Coordinates of C-alpha atoms and ligand atoms in Angstrom, one line a residue:
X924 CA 71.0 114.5 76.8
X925 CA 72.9 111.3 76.3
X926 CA 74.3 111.0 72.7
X927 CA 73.1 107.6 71.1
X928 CA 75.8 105.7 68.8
X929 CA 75.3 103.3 66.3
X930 CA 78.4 100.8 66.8
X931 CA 77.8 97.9 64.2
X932 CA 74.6 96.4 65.1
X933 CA 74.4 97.4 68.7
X934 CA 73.3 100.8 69.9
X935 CA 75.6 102.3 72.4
X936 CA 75.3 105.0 74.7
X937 CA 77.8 107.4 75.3
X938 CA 77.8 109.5 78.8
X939 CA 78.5 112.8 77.2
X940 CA 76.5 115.9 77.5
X941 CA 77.9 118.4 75.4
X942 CA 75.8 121.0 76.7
X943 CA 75.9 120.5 80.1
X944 CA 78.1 123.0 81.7
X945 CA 81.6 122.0 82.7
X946 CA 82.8 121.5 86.0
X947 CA 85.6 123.3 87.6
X948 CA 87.2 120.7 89.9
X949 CA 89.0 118.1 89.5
X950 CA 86.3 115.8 91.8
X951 CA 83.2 117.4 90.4
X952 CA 84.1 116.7 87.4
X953 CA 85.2 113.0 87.7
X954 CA 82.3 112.3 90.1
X955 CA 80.0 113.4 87.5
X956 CA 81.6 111.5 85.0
X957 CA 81.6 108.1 87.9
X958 CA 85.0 107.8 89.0
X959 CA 87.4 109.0 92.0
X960 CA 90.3 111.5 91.0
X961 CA 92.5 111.7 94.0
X962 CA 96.0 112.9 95.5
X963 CA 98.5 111.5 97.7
X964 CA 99.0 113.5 101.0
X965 CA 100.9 113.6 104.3
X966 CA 99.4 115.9 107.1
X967 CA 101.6 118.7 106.6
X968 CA 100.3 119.2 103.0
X969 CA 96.4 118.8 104.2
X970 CA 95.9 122.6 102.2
X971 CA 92.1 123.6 101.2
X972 CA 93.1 122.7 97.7
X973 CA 93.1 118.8 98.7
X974 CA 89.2 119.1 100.0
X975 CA 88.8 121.2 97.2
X976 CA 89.8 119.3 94.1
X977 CA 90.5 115.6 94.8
X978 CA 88.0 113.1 96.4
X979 CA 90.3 110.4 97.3
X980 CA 93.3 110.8 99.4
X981 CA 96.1 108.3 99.4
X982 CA 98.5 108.6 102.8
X983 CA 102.3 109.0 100.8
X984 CA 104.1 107.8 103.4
X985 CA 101.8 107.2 107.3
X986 CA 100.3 103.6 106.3
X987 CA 103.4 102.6 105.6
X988 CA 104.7 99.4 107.5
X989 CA 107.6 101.6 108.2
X990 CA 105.8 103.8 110.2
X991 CA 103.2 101.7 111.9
X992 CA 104.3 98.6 112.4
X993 CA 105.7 97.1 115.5
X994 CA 108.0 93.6 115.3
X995 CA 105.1 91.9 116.3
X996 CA 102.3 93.0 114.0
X997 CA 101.1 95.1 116.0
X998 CA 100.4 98.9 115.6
X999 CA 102.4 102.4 116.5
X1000 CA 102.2 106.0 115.7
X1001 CA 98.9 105.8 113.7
X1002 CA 98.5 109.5 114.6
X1003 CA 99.1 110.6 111.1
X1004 CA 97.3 108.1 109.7
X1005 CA 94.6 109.2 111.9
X1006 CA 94.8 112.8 110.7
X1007 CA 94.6 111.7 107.2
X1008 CA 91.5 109.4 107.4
X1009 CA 89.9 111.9 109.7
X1010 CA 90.6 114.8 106.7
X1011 CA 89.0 112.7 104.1
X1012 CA 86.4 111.5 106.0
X1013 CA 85.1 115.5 107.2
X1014 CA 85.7 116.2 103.4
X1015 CA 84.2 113.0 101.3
X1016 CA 86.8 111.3 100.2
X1017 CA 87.8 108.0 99.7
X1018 CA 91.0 106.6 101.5
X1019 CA 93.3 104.2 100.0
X1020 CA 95.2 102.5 102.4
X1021 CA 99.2 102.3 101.7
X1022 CA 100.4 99.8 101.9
X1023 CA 100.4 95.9 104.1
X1024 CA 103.2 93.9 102.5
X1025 CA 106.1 95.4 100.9
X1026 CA 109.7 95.1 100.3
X1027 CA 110.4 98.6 101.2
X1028 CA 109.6 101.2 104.2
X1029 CA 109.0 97.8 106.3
X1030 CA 110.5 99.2 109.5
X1031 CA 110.6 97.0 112.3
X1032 CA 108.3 94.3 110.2
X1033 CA 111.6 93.7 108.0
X1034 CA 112.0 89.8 107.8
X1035 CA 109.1 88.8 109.6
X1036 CA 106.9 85.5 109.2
X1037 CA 104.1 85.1 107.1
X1038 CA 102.4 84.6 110.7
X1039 CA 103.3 87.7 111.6
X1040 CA 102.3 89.8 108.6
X1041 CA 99.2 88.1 108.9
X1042 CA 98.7 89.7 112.9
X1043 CA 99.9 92.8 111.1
X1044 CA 97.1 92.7 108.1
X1045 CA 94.8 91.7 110.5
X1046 CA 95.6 94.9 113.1
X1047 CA 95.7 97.4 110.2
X1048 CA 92.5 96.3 108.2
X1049 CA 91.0 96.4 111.5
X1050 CA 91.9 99.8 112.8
X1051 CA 90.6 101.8 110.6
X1052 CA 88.2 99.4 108.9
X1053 CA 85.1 100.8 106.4
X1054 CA 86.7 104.2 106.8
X1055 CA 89.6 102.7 103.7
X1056 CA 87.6 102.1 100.9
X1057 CA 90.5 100.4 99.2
X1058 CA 93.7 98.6 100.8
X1059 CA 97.1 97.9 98.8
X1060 CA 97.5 94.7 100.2
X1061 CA 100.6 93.9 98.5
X1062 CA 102.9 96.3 96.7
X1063 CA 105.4 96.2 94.3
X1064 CA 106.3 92.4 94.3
X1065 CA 107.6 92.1 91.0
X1066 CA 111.0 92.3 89.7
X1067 CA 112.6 95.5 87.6
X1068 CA 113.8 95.2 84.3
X1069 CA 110.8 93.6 82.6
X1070 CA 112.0 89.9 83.6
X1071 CA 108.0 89.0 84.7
X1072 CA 109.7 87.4 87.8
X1073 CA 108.6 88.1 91.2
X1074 CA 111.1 89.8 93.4
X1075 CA 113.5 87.6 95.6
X1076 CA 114.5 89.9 98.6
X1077 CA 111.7 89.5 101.9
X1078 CA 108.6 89.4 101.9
X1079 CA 108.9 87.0 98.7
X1080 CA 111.6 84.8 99.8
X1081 CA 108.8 83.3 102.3
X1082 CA 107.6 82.1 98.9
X1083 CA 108.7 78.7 97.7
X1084 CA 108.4 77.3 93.8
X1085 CA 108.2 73.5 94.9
X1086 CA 108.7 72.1 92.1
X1087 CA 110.5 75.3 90.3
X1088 CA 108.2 76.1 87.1
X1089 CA 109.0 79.6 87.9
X1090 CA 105.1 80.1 89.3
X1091 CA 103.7 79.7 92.4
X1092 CA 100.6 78.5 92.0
X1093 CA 101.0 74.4 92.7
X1094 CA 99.7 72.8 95.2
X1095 CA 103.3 72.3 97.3
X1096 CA 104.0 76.0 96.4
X1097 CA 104.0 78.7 98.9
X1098 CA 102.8 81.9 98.2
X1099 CA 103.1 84.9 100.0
X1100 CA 101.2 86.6 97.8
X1101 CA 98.2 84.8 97.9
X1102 CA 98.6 84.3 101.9
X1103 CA 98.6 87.7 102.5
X1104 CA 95.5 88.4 100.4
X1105 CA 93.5 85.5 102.2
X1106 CA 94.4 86.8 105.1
X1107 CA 93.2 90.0 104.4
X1108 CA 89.9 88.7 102.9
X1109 CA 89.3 87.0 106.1
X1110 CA 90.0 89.9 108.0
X1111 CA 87.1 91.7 105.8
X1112 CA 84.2 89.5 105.3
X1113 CA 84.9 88.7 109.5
X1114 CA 83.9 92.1 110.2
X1115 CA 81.4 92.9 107.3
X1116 CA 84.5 95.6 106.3
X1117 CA 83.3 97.4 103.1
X1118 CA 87.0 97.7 102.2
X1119 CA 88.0 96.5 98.5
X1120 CA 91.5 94.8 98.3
X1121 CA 93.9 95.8 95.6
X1122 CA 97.2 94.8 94.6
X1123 CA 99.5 97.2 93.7
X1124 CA 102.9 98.0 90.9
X1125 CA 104.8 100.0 88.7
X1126 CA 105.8 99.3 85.2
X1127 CA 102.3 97.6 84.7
X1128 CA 100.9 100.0 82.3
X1129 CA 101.0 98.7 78.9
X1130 CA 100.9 95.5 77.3
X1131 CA 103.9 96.3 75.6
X1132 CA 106.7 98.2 76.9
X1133 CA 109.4 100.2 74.4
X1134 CA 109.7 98.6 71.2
X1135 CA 106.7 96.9 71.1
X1136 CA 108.4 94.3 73.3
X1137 CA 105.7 92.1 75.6
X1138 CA 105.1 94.0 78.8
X1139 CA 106.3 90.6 81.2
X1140 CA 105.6 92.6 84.2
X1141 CA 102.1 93.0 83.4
X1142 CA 101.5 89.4 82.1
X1143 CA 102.9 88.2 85.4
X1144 CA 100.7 90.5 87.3
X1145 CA 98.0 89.5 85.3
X1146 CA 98.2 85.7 85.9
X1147 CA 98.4 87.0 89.8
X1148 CA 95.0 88.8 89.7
X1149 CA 93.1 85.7 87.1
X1150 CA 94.6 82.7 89.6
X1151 CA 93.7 84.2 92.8
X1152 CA 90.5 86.8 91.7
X1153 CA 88.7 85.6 94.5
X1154 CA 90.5 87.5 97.0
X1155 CA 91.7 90.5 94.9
X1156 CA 89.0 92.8 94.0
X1157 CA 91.1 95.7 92.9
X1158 CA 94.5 96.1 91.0
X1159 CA 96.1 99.5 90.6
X1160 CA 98.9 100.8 87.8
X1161 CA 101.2 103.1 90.0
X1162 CA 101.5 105.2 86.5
X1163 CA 104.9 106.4 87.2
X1164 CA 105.7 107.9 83.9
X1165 CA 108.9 108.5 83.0
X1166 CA 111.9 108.0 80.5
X1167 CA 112.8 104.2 81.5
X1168 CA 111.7 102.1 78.7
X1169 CA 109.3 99.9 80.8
X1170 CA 107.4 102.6 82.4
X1171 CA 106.4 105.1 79.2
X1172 CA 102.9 105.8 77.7
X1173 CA 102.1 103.5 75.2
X1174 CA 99.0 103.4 72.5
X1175 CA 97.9 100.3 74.6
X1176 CA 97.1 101.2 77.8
X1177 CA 94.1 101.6 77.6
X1178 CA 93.9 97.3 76.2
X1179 CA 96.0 96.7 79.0
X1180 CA 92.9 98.5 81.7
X1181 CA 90.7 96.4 79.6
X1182 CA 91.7 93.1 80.0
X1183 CA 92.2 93.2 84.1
X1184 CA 88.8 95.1 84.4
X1185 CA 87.5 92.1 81.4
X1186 CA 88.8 89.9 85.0
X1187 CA 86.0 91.8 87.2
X1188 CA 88.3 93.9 88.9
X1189 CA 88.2 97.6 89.8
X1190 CA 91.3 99.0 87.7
X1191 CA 93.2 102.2 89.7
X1192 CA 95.9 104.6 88.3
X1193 CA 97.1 104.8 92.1
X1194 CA 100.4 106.9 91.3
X1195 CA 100.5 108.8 88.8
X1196 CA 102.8 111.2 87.7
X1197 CA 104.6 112.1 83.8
X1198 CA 108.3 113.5 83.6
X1199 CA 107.8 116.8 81.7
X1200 CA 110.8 115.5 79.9
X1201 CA 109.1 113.2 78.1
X1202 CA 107.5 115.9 75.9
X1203 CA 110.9 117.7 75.2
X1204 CA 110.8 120.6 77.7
X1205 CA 108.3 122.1 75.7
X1206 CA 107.0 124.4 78.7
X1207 CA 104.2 121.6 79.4
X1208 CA 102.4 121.4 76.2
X1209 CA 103.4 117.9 75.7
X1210 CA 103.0 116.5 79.5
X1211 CA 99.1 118.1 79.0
X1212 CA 98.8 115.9 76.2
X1213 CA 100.3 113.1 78.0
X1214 CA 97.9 113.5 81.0
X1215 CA 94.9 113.5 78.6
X1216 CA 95.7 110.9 76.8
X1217 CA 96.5 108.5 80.1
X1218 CA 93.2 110.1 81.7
X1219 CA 91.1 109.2 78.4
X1220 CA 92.3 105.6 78.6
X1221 CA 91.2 105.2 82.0
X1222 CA 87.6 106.8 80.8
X1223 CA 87.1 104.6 78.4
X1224 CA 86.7 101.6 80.4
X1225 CA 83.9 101.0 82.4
X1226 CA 85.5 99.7 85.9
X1227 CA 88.6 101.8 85.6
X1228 CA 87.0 103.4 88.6
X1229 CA 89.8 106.2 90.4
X1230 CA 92.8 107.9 89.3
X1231 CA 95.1 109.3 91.8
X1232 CA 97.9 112.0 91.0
X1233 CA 101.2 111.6 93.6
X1234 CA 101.2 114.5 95.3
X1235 CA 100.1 118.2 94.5
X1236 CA 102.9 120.5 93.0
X1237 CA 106.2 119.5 91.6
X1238 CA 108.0 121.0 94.2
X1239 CA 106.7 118.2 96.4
X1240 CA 106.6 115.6 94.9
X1241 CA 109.3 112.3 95.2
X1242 CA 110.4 113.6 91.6
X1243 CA 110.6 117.1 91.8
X1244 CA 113.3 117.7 89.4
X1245 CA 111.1 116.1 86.6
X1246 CA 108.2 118.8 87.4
X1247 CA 105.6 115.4 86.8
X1248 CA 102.6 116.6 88.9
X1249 CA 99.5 119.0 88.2
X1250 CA 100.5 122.2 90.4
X1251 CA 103.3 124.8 90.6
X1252 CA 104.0 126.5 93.5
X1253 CA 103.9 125.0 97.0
X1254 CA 103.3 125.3 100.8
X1255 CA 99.4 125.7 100.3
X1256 CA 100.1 128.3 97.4
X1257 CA 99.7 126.3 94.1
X1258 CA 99.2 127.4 90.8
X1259 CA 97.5 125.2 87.9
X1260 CA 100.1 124.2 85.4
X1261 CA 98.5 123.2 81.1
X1262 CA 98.2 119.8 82.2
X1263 CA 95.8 120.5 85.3
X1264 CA 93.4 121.9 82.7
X1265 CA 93.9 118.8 80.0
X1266 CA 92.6 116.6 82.7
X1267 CA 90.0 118.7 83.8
X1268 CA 88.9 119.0 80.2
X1269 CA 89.1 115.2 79.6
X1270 CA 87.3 114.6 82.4
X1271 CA 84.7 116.9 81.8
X1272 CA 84.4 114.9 78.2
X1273 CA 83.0 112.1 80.1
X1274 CA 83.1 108.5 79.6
X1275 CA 82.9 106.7 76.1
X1276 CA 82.9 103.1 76.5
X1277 CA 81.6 101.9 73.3
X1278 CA 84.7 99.7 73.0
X1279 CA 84.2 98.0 76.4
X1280 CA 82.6 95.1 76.0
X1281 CA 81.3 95.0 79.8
X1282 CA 79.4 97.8 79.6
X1283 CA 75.6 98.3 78.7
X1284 CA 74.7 99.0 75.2
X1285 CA 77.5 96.7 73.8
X1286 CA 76.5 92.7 73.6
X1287 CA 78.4 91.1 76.6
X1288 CA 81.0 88.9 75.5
X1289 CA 82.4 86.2 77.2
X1290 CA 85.8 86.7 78.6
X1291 CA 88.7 85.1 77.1
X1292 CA 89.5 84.0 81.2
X1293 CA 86.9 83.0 83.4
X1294 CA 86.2 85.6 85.9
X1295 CA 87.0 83.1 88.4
X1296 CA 89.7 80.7 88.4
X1297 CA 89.8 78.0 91.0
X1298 CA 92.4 78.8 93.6
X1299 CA 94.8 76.6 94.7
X1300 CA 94.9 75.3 98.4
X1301 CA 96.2 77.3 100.9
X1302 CA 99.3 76.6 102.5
X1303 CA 97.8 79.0 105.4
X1304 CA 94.3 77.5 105.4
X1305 CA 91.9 80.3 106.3
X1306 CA 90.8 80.2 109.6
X1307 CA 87.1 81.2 108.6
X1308 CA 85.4 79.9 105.4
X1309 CA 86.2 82.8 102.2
X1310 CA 82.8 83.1 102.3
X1311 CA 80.4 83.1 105.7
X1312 CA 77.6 84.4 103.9
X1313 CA 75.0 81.6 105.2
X1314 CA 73.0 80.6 101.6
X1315 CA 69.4 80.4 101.9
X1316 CA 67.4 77.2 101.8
X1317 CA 66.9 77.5 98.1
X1318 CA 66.9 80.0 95.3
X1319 CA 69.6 82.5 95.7
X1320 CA 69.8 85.8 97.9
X1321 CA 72.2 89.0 97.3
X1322 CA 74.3 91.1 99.4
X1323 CA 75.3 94.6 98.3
X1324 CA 78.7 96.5 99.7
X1325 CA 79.1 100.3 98.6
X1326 CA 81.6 102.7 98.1
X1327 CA 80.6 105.7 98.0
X1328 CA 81.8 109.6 97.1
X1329 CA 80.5 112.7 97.2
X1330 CA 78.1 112.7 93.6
X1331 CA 78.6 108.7 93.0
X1332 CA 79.3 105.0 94.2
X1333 CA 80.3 101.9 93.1
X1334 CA 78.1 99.1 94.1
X1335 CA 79.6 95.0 94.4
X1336 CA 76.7 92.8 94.6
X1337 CA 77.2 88.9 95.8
X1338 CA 74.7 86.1 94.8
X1339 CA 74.8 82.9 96.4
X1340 CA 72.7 80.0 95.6
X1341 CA 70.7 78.0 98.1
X1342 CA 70.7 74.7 99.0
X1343 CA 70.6 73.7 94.9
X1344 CA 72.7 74.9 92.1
X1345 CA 71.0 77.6 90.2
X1346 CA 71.8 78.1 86.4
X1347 CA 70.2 81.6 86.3
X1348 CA 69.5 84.5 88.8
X1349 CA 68.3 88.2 88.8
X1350 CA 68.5 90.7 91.6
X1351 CA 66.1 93.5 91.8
X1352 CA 66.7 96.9 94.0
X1353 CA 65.2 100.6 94.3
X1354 CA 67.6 103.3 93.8
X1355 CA 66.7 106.6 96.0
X1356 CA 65.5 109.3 94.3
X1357 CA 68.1 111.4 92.4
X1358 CA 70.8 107.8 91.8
X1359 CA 70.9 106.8 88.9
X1360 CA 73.2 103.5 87.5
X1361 CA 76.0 104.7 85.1
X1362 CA 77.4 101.5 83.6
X1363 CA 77.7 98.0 85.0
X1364 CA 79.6 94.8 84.6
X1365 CA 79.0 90.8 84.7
X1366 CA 75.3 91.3 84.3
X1367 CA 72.2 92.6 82.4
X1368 CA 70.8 95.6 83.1
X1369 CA 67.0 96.9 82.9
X1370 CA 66.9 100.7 84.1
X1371 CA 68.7 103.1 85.6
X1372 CA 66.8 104.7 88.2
X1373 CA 64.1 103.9 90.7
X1374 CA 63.8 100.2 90.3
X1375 CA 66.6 98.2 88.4
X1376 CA 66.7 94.9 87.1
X1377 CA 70.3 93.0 87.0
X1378 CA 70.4 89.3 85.0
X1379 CA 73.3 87.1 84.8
X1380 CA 75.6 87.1 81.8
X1381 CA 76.3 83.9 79.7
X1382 CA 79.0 83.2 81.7
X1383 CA 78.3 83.6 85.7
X1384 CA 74.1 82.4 85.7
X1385 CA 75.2 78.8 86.9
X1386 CA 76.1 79.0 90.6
X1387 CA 76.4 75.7 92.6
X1388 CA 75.0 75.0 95.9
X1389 CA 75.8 77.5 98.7
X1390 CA 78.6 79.2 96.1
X1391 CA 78.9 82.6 94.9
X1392 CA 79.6 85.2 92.1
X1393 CA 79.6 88.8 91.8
X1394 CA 78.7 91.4 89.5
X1395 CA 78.8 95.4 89.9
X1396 CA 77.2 98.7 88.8
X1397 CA 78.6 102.3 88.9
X1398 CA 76.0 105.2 89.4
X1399 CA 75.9 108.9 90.1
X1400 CA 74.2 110.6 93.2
X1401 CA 74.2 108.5 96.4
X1402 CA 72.7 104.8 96.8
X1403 CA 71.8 104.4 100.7
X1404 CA 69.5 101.5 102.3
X1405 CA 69.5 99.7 99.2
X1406 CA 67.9 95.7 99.3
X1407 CA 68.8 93.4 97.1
X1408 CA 66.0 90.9 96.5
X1409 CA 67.2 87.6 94.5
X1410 CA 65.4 85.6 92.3
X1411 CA 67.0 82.3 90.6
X1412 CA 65.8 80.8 87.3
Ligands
G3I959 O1 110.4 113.0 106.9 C1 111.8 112.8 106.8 C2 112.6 114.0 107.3 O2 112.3 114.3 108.6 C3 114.1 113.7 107.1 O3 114.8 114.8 107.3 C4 114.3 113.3 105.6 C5 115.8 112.9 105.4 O4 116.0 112.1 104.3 O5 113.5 112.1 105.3 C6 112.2 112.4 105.4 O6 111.5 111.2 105.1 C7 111.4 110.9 103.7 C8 109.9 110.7 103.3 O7 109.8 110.3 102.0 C9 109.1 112.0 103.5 O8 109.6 113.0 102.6 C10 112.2 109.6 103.5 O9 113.6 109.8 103.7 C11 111.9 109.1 102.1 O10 112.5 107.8 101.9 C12 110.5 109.0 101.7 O11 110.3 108.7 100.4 C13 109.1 108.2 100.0 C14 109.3 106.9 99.2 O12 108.1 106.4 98.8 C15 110.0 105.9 100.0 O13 110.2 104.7 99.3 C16 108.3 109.2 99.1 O14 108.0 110.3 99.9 C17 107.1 108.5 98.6 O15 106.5 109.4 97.6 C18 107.4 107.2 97.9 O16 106.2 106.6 97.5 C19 106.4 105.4 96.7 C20 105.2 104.6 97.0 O17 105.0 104.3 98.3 C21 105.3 103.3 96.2 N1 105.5 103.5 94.8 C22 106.6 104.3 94.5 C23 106.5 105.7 95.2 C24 107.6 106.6 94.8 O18 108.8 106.1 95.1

């Protein structure tokens, strides 16, 4: 039974079933509640417990650059990686690929041309292709230290501030940045590639940082995603926790999730550990509340979509010594420490998003940004058009890509307009039996089952001639075979 809220004038409804029974994992219950919870893994930590209780698997270290790239963009030793994809695939879970362009781990890609990333981007994407649901396309570009300034050392000094305003967004500028995402975007829509691309940091988490001081990282990450949205479909928080004063939990994550998902992009807590010293060595009790508290931030927003811990047990994790992770114990024996249990109970709590303004129940409001910004031009011009989708003759059609998890999906429909503008559309589709939508963004919704009717929002119905916009829905059970059909107003 859903629970319905009054919330000012509007009625909202909130996915919580007190008397449905809890579930015991860690992927039950986040699938039921419409989201991925996941781990980062290497093959040698591929226990039962990684099927068991996470549906997303992150490779720590064997996507790496360092590990598969040759000097020439081209690919070695993908054996790991294979083991990985092949492990998540036989147990439904999402992969993440880790990562395309970054500073660090680049191995024999250290100092390479734009040209040659792009060969690399291309020979990655394409390996394993559909089977990574999301790719960190570019990693941990900006600067430490809260300065909102990207990073100087390769890959970034292929960028160039022409006319030195501190962004690189002019036409003059060169971006490597936004070349590496169009290059990957290329790469996907070439081969009809499922595969979502995210960008990817640390430090990112709040809007403010200790202090209340303006989070600068985040702003500049945020201007990133608004001024080049069409190519960036996903952003993750690495969620590294710890005692630095940039990277603690503040009271405003949860804003700070809001406004990149109010930009139409999936949001992902890709990393996430907390330093049981931030809650005074008091056996746990504190980190438990910490987890809950980060996990219920991420519930409460509609296209927060996946949360991935790094790593299973403390023991094995990159920051052992501050015990940060859900597990004790190690080598495939692995005991569940207070804050395993917080999350579990948060998660089984279930999704409130009566404060998100992009979800159904609440009036939609317009964003304070467009969803879309015009892009600059290209310094690399693509070599295919962003979008081959071939319009029809008039009206508007849809396309649907899916990804999918054992007990849910997230579904990214495209409408284009024909040969003439549109300044409305709707897009009808039949669910199988036993899906059912969740929650969706940049549209209307009518239904939630069978057949279900999505309308445009004030701000996305007009659509020029042979141009596109997108809007999503998040459901439960599994959405195969489904057909958009487009109608434009
Ligand atoms: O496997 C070798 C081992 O054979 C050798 O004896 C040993 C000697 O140092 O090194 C081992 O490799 C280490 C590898 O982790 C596997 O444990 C590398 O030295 C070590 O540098 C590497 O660290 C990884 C680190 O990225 C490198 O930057 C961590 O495992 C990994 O958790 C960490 O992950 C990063 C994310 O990619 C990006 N965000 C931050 C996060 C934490 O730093």
């Amino acid at each position: 039974m859903a629970m319905l809220l009054l919330v000012g004038s509007a009625v909202t409804v909130q996915a919580i079933d007190p008397a449905a029974a809890a579930e015991t994992t860690l992927r039950a219950a986040a699938a039921k509640a419409g989201l991925f919870f996941g781990v980062a893994a290497s093959p040698g930590r591929l226990s039962s417990i990684v099927g068991q209780e996470f549906n997303q698997l992150t490779p720590e270290n064997d996507m790496k650059p360092a590990t598969i790239a040759t000097s020439s963009g081209g690919l070695q030793n993908t054996g790991s990686a294979d083991t990985l994809v092949n492990y998540a695939q036989t147990n439904n879970m999402l992969v993440r690929g880790h990562t395309l362009v970054w500073h660090s781990q680049a191995g024999a890609l250290q100092g390479a041309s734009q040209g040659t990333l792009n060969t690399f981007i291309g020979n990655a994407i394409n390996r394993w292709g559909s089977r990574i649901a999301y790719w960190d396309v570019v990693n941990e570009a900006l600067d430490d230290n809260n300065t909102g300034r990207r990073r100087t050392q390769w890959p970034h000094s292929l960028s160039r501030d022409a006319n030195g305003d501190g962004d690189y967004f002019d036409a003059g500028d060169t971006d490597v940045i936004r070349d590496s995402f169009i290059r990957a975007k290329q790469v996907v829509q070439a081969g009809g590639l499922s595969t979502k691309l995210c960008i990817n940091d640390y430090d990112v988490d709040g809007l403010t940082v200790s202090g209340g001081t303006p989070n600068r990282k985040a702003n500049a990450l945020y201007d990133i995603v608004r001024t080049y949205r069409q190519y960036i479909d996903c952003v993750g928080f690495q969620a590294h926790f710890n005692d630095n004063p940039n990277s603690i939990i503040t009271n405003d994550l949860q804003a700070n999730i809001q406004r990149f998902a109010d930009l139409g992009v999936e949001v992902h807590l890709t990393e996430l550990d907390i330093d049981d010293d931030l809650s005074n060595n008091d056996i746990g009790a504190g980190q438990a509340e910490n987890y809950r508290k980060v996990v219920r931030a991420c519930l409460n927003v509609a296209r927060c979509t996946g949360i991935t811990v790094w790593g299973i047990a403390d023991s094995e994790s990159w920051r052992s010594s501050e015990r940060g992770l859900l597990f004790t114990g190690g080598g495939g024996n692995y005991q569940k420490k207070a804050a395993y249990h917080a999350v579990l109970d948060e998660l089984n709590k279930g999704r409130d998003v009566s404060t998100d303004p992009t979800s159904p129940g609440t009036p939609t409001a317009t964003p304070s940004v467009p969803p879309t910004t015009p892009p600059v031009t290209p310094s690399v011009p693509p070599t295919t058009p962003p979008n081959p989708t071939t319009p029809p003759a008039t009206g508007c059609s849809a396309t649907v890509s899916l990804n999918s998890w054992t007990g849910g999906f997230v579904a990214t429909v495209r409408v284009t307009a024909g040969a003439a503008p549109i300044n409305g559309w709707s897009v009808q589709l039949t669910l199988p039996s036993g899906a059912a939508v969740t929650n969706a963004w940049n549209a209307n919704r009518s239904g939630s089952s069978g057949t279900v009717r999505f309308s445009n929002v004030s701000y996305n119905g007009r659509v020029n001639a042979g141009q596109s916009t997108e809007f999503g829905f998040q459901g439960t059970g599994a959405a195969t075979g489904l057909t958009p059909v487009c109608t434009a107003s």
